[in-house]
PDB file of C-alpha atoms in Angstrom:
ATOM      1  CA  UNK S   1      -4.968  14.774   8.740  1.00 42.00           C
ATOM      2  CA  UNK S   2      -1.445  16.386   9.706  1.00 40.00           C
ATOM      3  CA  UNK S   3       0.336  16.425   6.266  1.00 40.00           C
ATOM      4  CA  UNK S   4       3.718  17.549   7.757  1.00 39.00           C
ATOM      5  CA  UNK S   5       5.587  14.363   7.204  1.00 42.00           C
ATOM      6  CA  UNK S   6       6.421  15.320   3.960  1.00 47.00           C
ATOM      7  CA  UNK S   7       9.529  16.964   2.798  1.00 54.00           C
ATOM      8  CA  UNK S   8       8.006  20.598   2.375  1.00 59.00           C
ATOM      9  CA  UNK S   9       4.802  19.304   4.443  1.00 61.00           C
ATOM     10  CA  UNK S  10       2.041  18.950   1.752  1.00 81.00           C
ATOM     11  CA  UNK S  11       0.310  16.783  -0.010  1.00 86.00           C
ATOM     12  CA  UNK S  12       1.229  16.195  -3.328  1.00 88.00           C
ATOM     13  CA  UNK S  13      -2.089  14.631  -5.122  1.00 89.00           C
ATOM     14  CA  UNK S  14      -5.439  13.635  -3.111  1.00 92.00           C
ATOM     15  CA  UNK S  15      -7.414  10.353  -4.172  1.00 93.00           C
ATOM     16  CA  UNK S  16     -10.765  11.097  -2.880  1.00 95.00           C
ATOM     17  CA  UNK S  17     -12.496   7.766  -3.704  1.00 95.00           C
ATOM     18  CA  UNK S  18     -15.780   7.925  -2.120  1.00 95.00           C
ATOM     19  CA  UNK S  19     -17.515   5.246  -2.505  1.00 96.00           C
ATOM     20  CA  UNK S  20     -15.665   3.289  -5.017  1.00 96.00           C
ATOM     21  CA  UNK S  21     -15.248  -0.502  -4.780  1.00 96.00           C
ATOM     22  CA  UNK S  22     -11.502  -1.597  -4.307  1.00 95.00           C
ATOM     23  CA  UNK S  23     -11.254  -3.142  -7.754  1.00 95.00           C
ATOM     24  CA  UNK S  24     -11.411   0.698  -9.376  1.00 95.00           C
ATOM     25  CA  UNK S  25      -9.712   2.328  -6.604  1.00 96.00           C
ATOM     26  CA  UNK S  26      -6.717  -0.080  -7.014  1.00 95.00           C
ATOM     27  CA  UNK S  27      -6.571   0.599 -10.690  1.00 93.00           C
ATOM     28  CA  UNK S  28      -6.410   4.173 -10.106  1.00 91.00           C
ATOM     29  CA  UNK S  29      -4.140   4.261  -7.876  1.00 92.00           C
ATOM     30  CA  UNK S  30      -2.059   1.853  -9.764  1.00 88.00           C
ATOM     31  CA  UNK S  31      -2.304   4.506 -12.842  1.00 85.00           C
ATOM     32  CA  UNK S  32      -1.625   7.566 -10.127  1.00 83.00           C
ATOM     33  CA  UNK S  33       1.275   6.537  -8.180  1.00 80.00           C
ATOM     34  CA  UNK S  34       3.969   6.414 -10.557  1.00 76.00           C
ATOM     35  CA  UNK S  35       2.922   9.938 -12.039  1.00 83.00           C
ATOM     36  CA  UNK S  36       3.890  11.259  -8.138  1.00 86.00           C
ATOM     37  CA  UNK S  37       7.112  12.198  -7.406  1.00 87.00           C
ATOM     38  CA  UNK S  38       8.972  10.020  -5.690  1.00 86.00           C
ATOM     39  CA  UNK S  39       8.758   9.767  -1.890  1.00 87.00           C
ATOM     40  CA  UNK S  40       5.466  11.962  -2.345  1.00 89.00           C
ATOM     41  CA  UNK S  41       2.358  12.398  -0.499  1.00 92.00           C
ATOM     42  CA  UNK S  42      -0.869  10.795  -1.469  1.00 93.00           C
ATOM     43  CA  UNK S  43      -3.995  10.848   0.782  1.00 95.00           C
ATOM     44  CA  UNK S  44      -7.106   8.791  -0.247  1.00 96.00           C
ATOM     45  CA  UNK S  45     -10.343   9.020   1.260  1.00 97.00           C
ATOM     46  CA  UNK S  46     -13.007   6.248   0.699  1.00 97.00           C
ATOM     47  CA  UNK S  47     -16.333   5.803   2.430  1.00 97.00           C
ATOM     48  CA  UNK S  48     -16.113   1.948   1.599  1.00 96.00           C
ATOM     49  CA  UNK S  49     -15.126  -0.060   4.569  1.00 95.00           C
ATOM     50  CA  UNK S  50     -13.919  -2.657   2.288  1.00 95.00           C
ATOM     51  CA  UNK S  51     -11.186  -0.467   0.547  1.00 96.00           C
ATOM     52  CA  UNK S  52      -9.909   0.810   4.208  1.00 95.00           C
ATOM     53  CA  UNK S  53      -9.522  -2.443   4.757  1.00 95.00           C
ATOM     54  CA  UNK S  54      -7.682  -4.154   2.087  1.00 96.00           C
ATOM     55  CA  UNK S  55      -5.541  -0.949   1.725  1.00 96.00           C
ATOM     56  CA  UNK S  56      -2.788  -1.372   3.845  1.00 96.00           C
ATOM     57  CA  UNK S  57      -1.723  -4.444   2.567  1.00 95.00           C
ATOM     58  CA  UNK S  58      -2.167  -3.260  -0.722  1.00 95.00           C
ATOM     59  CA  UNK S  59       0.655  -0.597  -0.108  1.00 94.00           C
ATOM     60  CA  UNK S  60       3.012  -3.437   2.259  1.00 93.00           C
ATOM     61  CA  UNK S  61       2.989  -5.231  -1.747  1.00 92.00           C
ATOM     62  CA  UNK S  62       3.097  -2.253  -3.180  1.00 89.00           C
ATOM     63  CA  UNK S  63       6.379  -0.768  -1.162  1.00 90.00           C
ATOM     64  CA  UNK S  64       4.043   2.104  -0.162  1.00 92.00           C
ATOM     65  CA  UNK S  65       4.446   3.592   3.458  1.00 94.00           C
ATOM     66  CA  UNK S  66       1.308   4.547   5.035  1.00 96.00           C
ATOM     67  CA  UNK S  67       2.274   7.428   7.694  1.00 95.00           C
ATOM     68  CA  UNK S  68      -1.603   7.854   9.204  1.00 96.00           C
ATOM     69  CA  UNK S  69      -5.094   7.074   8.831  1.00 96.00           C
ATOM     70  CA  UNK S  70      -7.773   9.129   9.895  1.00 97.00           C
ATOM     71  CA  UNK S  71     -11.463   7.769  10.692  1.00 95.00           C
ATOM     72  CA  UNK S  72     -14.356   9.626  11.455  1.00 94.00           C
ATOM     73  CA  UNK S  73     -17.798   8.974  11.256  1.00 93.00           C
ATOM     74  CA  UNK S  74     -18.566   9.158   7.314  1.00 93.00           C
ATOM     75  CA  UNK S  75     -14.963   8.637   5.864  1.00 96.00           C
ATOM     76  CA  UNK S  76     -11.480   7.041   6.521  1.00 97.00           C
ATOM     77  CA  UNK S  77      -8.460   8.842   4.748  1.00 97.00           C
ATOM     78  CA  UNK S  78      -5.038   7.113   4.687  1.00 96.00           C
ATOM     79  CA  UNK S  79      -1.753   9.191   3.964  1.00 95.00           C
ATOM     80  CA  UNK S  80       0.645   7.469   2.010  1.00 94.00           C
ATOM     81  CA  UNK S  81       4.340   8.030   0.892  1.00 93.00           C
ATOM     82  CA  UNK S  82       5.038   6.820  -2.809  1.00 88.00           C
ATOM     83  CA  UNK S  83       8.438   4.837  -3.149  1.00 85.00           C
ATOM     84  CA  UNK S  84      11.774   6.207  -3.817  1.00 81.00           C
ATOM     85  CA  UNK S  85      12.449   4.259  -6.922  1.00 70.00           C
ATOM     86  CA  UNK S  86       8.490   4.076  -8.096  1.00 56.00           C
ATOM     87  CA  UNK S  87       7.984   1.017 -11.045  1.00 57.00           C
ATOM     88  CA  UNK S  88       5.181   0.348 -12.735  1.00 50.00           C
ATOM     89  CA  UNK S  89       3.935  -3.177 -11.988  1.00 49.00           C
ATOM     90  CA  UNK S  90       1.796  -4.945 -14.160  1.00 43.00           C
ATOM     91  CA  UNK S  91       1.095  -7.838 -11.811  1.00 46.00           C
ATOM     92  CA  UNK S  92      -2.518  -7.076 -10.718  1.00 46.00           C
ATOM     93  CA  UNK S  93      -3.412  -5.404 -14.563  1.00 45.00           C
ATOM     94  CA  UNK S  94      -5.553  -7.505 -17.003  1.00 48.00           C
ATOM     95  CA  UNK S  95      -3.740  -7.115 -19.991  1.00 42.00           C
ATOM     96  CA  UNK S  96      -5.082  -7.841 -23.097  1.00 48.00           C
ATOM     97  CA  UNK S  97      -3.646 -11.341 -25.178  1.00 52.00           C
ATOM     98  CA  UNK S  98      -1.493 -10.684 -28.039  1.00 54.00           C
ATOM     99  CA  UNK S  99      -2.499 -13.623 -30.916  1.00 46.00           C
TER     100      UNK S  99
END
């Protein structure tokens, strides 16, 4: 995957997911993306079709540009651009109830 389409042209943290339902990856890269600077570069790679799947629209909601996605025969890997103004969102998080 050409990482030039960042500022200095790297990648600033890689999720390599493998084959990690979408429930775990989304939770780590809920965590992950607002320790990234902002306007970043994070690739992910996953094995599970499911995750490439639901992905993109994952980052649309998320305000998360993916630039490119890569597929080959074992993997798919998606490079994505964190926000500008990166905020935590707690909508998708289980939190627990306060009594």
């Amino acid at each position: 995957m050409d990482a030039t389409t960042g500022a200095d042209g790297t990648v600033t943290a890689v999720v390599d997911a493998g084959g990690e339902p979408w429930e775990r990856v989304q939770a780590l890269l809920e965590r992950r993306l607002y320790d990234l600077p902002p306007e970043g570069l994070l690739e992910v790679v996953t094995v599970d079709r499911h995750v490439s799947a639901v992905l993109p629209d994952w980052c649309s909601a998320a305000g998360v540009t993916v630039l490119a996605t890569e597929e080959t025969a074992d993997a798919t890997s998606f490079l994505l651009r964190v926000p500008a103004h990166a905020e935590p969102s707690f909508a998708s998080t289980d939190l627990p109830e306060i009594s």
